[in-house]
CSV table of C-alpha atoms and ligand atoms in Angstrom, one decimal:
chain,number,residue,atom,x,y,z
A,71,UNK,CA,30.0,65.7,93.8
A,72,UNK,CA,26.8,65.3,95.9
A,73,UNK,CA,23.3,65.9,94.7
A,74,UNK,CA,19.7,65.4,95.8
A,75,UNK,CA,17.0,63.9,93.7
A,76,UNK,CA,13.2,64.5,93.4
A,77,UNK,CA,11.4,61.3,92.3
A,78,UNK,CA,7.8,62.0,91.1
A,79,UNK,CA,5.8,58.9,91.9
A,80,UNK,CA,2.3,60.5,92.4
A,81,UNK,CA,0.8,59.5,89.1
A,82,UNK,CA,-2.2,57.2,88.6
A,83,UNK,CA,-0.7,55.0,85.8
A,84,UNK,CA,-3.7,55.4,83.6
A,85,UNK,CA,-2.0,54.1,80.4
A,86,UNK,CA,-0.7,51.0,82.2
A,87,UNK,CA,-4.3,50.2,83.0
A,88,UNK,CA,-3.7,48.3,86.3
A,89,UNK,CA,-6.4,50.3,88.1
A,90,UNK,CA,-3.8,51.6,90.7
A,91,UNK,CA,-0.5,53.4,90.6
A,92,UNK,CA,1.7,51.4,88.2
A,93,UNK,CA,4.8,52.0,90.4
A,94,UNK,CA,3.4,49.6,92.9
A,95,UNK,CA,3.2,46.8,90.3
A,96,UNK,CA,5.6,43.9,90.6
A,97,UNK,CA,8.7,43.7,88.4
A,98,UNK,CA,10.9,40.7,89.0
A,99,UNK,CA,9.3,40.2,92.4
A,100,UNK,CA,9.5,43.7,93.7
A,101,UNK,CA,7.4,46.9,93.2
A,102,UNK,CA,8.7,49.0,90.3
A,103,UNK,CA,9.4,52.0,92.5
A,104,UNK,CA,11.8,50.1,94.7
A,105,UNK,CA,14.0,49.3,91.7
A,106,UNK,CA,14.2,53.0,91.1
A,107,UNK,CA,14.8,54.0,94.7
A,108,UNK,CA,17.5,51.4,95.1
A,109,UNK,CA,19.7,53.1,92.5
A,110,UNK,CA,19.7,56.3,94.5
A,111,UNK,CA,19.8,54.8,97.9
A,112,UNK,CA,23.0,52.9,96.9
A,113,UNK,CA,24.7,55.9,95.3
A,114,UNK,CA,26.9,57.5,98.0
A,115,UNK,CA,26.8,60.9,96.2
A,116,UNK,CA,23.0,61.1,96.6
A,117,UNK,CA,22.3,63.0,99.8
A,118,UNK,CA,18.5,63.0,99.8
A,119,UNK,CA,15.7,61.4,98.0
A,120,UNK,CA,12.5,63.5,97.8
A,121,UNK,CA,9.8,61.1,97.0
A,122,UNK,CA,6.6,62.6,95.7
A,123,UNK,CA,3.6,60.5,96.3
A,124,UNK,CA,-0.2,60.5,96.2
A,125,UNK,CA,-2.1,60.2,99.4
A,126,UNK,CA,-3.9,57.1,98.1
A,127,UNK,CA,-0.5,55.3,98.4
A,128,UNK,CA,0.2,56.5,101.9
A,129,UNK,CA,0.3,53.1,103.6
A,130,UNK,CA,2.5,51.5,101.0
A,131,UNK,CA,5.1,54.3,101.2
A,132,UNK,CA,5.0,54.5,105.0
A,133,UNK,CA,6.0,50.8,105.1
A,134,UNK,CA,8.8,51.1,102.6
A,135,UNK,CA,10.2,54.3,104.1
A,136,UNK,CA,11.6,52.4,107.1
A,137,UNK,CA,13.8,50.4,104.7
A,138,UNK,CA,15.5,53.4,103.3
A,139,UNK,CA,17.7,56.1,104.9
A,140,UNK,CA,17.5,59.0,102.5
A,141,UNK,CA,13.8,59.2,101.7
A,142,UNK,CA,11.8,62.3,102.5
A,143,UNK,CA,8.1,62.0,101.5
A,144,UNK,CA,6.0,64.9,100.1
A,145,UNK,CA,2.6,64.9,98.4
A,146,UNK,CA,2.2,65.5,94.7
A,147,UNK,CA,-0.2,67.5,92.6
A,148,UNK,CA,-2.7,66.9,89.7
A,149,UNK,CA,0.1,67.2,87.1
A,150,UNK,CA,3.6,65.8,87.1
A,151,UNK,CA,5.0,69.4,87.0
A,152,UNK,CA,3.1,70.3,90.2
A,153,UNK,CA,4.4,67.2,91.8
A,154,UNK,CA,8.0,68.1,91.0
A,155,UNK,CA,7.3,71.7,92.2
A,156,UNK,CA,6.1,70.3,95.6
A,157,UNK,CA,9.3,68.2,95.8
A,158,UNK,CA,11.4,71.3,95.1
A,159,UNK,CA,9.9,73.1,98.1
A,160,UNK,CA,11.2,70.3,100.3
A,161,UNK,CA,14.7,70.4,98.9
A,162,UNK,CA,18.0,71.9,100.2
A,163,UNK,CA,18.2,75.2,98.4
A,164,UNK,CA,21.7,74.8,96.9
A,165,UNK,CA,23.9,72.4,95.0
A,166,UNK,CA,22.8,70.1,92.2
A,167,UNK,CA,19.3,68.7,92.1
A,168,UNK,CA,18.0,65.9,89.8
A,169,UNK,CA,14.5,65.0,88.8
A,170,UNK,CA,14.0,61.4,87.9
A,171,UNK,CA,10.7,59.6,87.1
A,172,UNK,CA,9.8,56.8,89.5
A,173,UNK,CA,8.8,54.9,86.3
A,174,UNK,CA,12.4,54.6,85.0
A,175,UNK,CA,14.0,51.9,87.1
A,176,UNK,CA,16.9,51.2,84.7
A,177,UNK,CA,18.9,54.4,85.1
A,178,UNK,CA,22.7,53.7,85.2
A,179,UNK,CA,24.9,55.2,87.9
A,180,UNK,CA,27.4,56.3,85.2
A,181,UNK,CA,24.7,58.4,83.6
A,182,UNK,CA,23.8,60.0,86.9
A,183,UNK,CA,27.4,61.0,87.6
A,184,UNK,CA,27.8,62.4,84.1
A,185,UNK,CA,24.6,64.5,84.5
A,186,UNK,CA,25.8,65.8,87.9
A,187,UNK,CA,29.1,66.8,86.4
A,188,UNK,CA,27.6,68.5,83.4
A,189,UNK,CA,24.9,70.4,85.5
A,190,UNK,CA,27.6,71.7,87.8
A,191,UNK,CA,29.5,73.1,84.8
A,192,UNK,CA,26.5,74.4,82.7
A,193,UNK,CA,23.6,74.7,85.1
A,194,UNK,CA,21.3,72.2,83.3
A,195,UNK,CA,21.9,68.7,81.7
A,196,UNK,CA,19.4,66.1,80.6
A,197,UNK,CA,19.7,62.4,79.7
A,198,UNK,CA,18.7,61.5,76.1
A,199,UNK,CA,19.4,59.1,73.3
A,200,UNK,CA,19.6,59.6,69.6
A,201,UNK,CA,16.3,58.9,67.8
A,202,UNK,CA,16.5,55.6,66.0
A,203,UNK,CA,13.4,55.7,63.8
A,204,UNK,CA,12.7,57.9,60.8
A,205,UNK,CA,10.3,60.6,62.0
A,206,UNK,CA,7.8,62.3,59.8
A,207,UNK,CA,5.6,65.3,60.5
A,208,UNK,CA,2.0,64.4,59.7
A,209,UNK,CA,-1.3,66.3,59.5
A,210,UNK,CA,-4.6,64.4,59.0
A,211,UNK,CA,-2.7,61.2,58.1
A,212,UNK,CA,-0.8,63.0,55.4
A,213,UNK,CA,3.0,63.3,55.5
A,214,UNK,CA,4.1,67.0,55.5
A,215,UNK,CA,7.8,66.5,55.9
A,216,UNK,CA,10.5,64.0,56.8
A,217,UNK,CA,12.4,65.5,59.7
A,218,UNK,CA,16.2,65.4,59.7
A,219,UNK,CA,16.9,62.7,62.2
A,220,UNK,CA,20.5,63.7,62.9
A,221,UNK,CA,19.4,66.5,65.1
A,222,UNK,CA,16.7,64.6,67.0
A,223,UNK,CA,17.1,63.2,70.5
A,224,UNK,CA,14.7,61.3,72.6
A,225,UNK,CA,14.7,62.9,76.0
A,226,UNK,CA,14.6,60.9,79.3
A,227,UNK,CA,15.1,61.6,83.0
A,228,UNK,CA,17.2,62.2,85.1
A,229,UNK,CA,17.3,65.9,84.3
A,230,UNK,CA,19.9,67.7,86.4
A,231,UNK,CA,20.1,71.4,87.4
A,232,UNK,CA,21.8,73.9,89.6
A,233,UNK,CA,19.1,74.4,92.3
A,234,UNK,CA,18.6,78.1,91.5
A,235,UNK,CA,18.1,77.3,87.7
A,236,UNK,CA,15.4,74.8,88.4
A,237,UNK,CA,13.7,76.9,91.1
A,238,UNK,CA,13.5,80.1,89.0
A,239,UNK,CA,12.2,78.1,85.9
A,240,UNK,CA,9.5,76.5,88.0
A,241,UNK,CA,8.5,79.8,89.6
A,242,UNK,CA,8.3,81.5,86.2
A,243,UNK,CA,6.2,78.6,84.8
A,244,UNK,CA,3.9,78.9,87.8
A,245,UNK,CA,3.5,82.6,87.2
A,246,UNK,CA,2.8,82.2,83.5
A,247,UNK,CA,0.7,79.1,84.0
A,248,UNK,CA,2.9,77.2,81.6
A,249,UNK,CA,2.8,73.5,81.7
A,250,UNK,CA,5.7,71.7,80.2
A,251,UNK,CA,6.2,67.9,79.7
A,252,UNK,CA,9.7,68.0,81.3
A,253,UNK,CA,11.7,70.2,83.6
A,254,UNK,CA,14.1,71.2,80.8
A,255,UNK,CA,11.3,72.8,78.8
A,256,UNK,CA,10.7,75.2,81.7
A,257,UNK,CA,14.4,75.9,81.9
A,258,UNK,CA,14.7,76.5,78.1
A,259,UNK,CA,11.7,78.8,78.2
A,260,UNK,CA,13.6,80.8,80.9
A,261,UNK,CA,16.4,81.3,78.5
A,262,UNK,CA,18.9,78.9,80.0
A,263,UNK,CA,21.1,76.6,78.0
A,264,UNK,CA,20.4,72.8,78.5
A,265,UNK,CA,23.1,70.2,77.7
A,266,UNK,CA,22.6,66.7,76.6
A,267,UNK,CA,24.2,63.7,78.3
A,268,UNK,CA,24.0,60.6,76.2
A,269,UNK,CA,22.2,57.9,78.1
A,270,UNK,CA,21.2,54.4,76.8
A,271,UNK,CA,18.1,52.6,75.4
A,272,UNK,CA,17.6,50.6,78.6
A,273,UNK,CA,16.4,53.7,80.4
A,274,UNK,CA,12.8,53.2,79.4
A,275,UNK,CA,9.8,54.7,81.1
A,276,UNK,CA,7.3,52.0,82.0
A,277,UNK,CA,4.2,53.5,80.5
A,278,UNK,CA,2.0,50.9,78.8
A,279,UNK,CA,1.6,47.1,79.6
A,280,UNK,CA,4.0,45.9,76.9
A,281,UNK,CA,6.8,48.0,78.6
A,282,UNK,CA,6.7,45.3,81.3
A,283,UNK,CA,7.9,42.7,78.8
A,284,UNK,CA,10.8,44.9,77.8
A,285,UNK,CA,11.5,45.5,81.5
A,286,UNK,CA,11.7,41.8,82.2
A,287,UNK,CA,14.0,41.4,79.3
A,288,UNK,CA,16.3,44.1,80.5
A,289,UNK,CA,16.5,42.5,84.0
A,290,UNK,CA,17.3,39.1,82.5
A,291,UNK,CA,20.0,40.6,80.3
A,292,UNK,CA,21.6,42.4,83.3
A,293,UNK,CA,21.4,39.4,85.5
A,294,UNK,CA,23.2,37.3,82.9
A,295,UNK,CA,25.8,40.0,82.2
A,296,UNK,CA,26.7,40.7,85.8
A,297,UNK,CA,26.0,37.2,87.2
A,298,UNK,CA,23.6,38.5,89.8
B,316,CTP,N1,3.7,61.7,88.3
B,316,CTP,C1,3.5,62.5,89.4
B,316,CTP,N2,2.4,63.3,89.6
B,316,CTP,C2,1.5,63.4,88.6
B,316,CTP,C3,1.6,62.6,87.4
B,316,CTP,C4,2.7,61.8,87.3
B,316,CTP,O1,4.4,62.4,90.3
B,316,CTP,N3,0.4,64.2,88.8
B,316,CTP,C5,4.8,60.8,88.1
B,316,CTP,C6,4.5,59.4,87.8
B,316,CTP,O2,4.2,58.7,89.1
B,316,CTP,C7,5.7,58.9,87.1
B,316,CTP,C8,6.3,60.1,86.4
B,316,CTP,O3,5.6,61.2,87.0
B,316,CTP,O4,6.7,58.3,87.9
B,316,CTP,C9,6.1,60.1,84.9
B,316,CTP,O5,4.7,60.1,84.6
B,316,CTP,P1,3.9,59.0,83.8
B,316,CTP,O6,4.8,58.0,83.2
B,316,CTP,O7,3.0,59.8,82.9
B,316,CTP,O8,3.1,58.3,84.9
B,316,CTP,P2,1.5,58.4,85.2
B,316,CTP,O9,1.1,59.8,85.2
B,316,CTP,O10,1.3,57.7,86.5
B,316,CTP,O11,0.9,57.5,84.0
B,316,CTP,P3,-0.4,58.0,83.1
B,316,CTP,O12,0.1,59.3,82.4
B,316,CTP,O13,-0.5,56.8,82.1
B,316,CTP,O14,-1.6,58.2,84.0
B,317,MG,MG1,1.2,60.9,83.3
């Protein structure tokens, strides 16, 4: 089943501390964002990539656009949610739409197809992995409670939706001036069920400098495994 994807890439990468958009940093010889874009460019079920960028990165993205066939560029906003909303306005208004962080280059094609399938059945499906650590609720450095881990999942992207589900959730959030940390939280708030698709622990978001070491390790592991 075909789908389109919005890739927010308009952040400033403050926590990475490079002094410029982290997605332009090199990972195994290529900018991080190209690793992410390649996954969707190669997926024959992906009909359109809506890449959301900051105007500061115009010239970089203008150059790379000519190497891809599916990319449609739009400008982002001051918050990730606004960037995704701008992307949504440039999308085809039907079918399945995914939102995937530019900063997650290790998403597996199998996870994408499971998400598309699940969203087509239920309207909303998100990638996640079970929480591995013991999690405690803490106030002022004092433990209040040990949370039951069996019901905790660490949420990632992609998050997949029927177009109308994502659009109405975003419009409602806009009206209420609600800012969520992911798309699913807007959809949940709108009263829609959201399904989990189990992803894997490689699908990290490159956020702080040490994530780059983990990223190199994942690339080395994959190269060995697949002999690439
Ligand atoms: N993003 C975006 N528009 C924003 C903020 C973030 O498109 N206004 C994108 C980022 O480029 C990234 C994804 O959303 O691909 C996830 O955000 P995050 O990892 O937080 O990236 P940054 O916002 O760039 O990093 P930081 O929060 O450390 O500044
Ligand atoms: Mg951010």
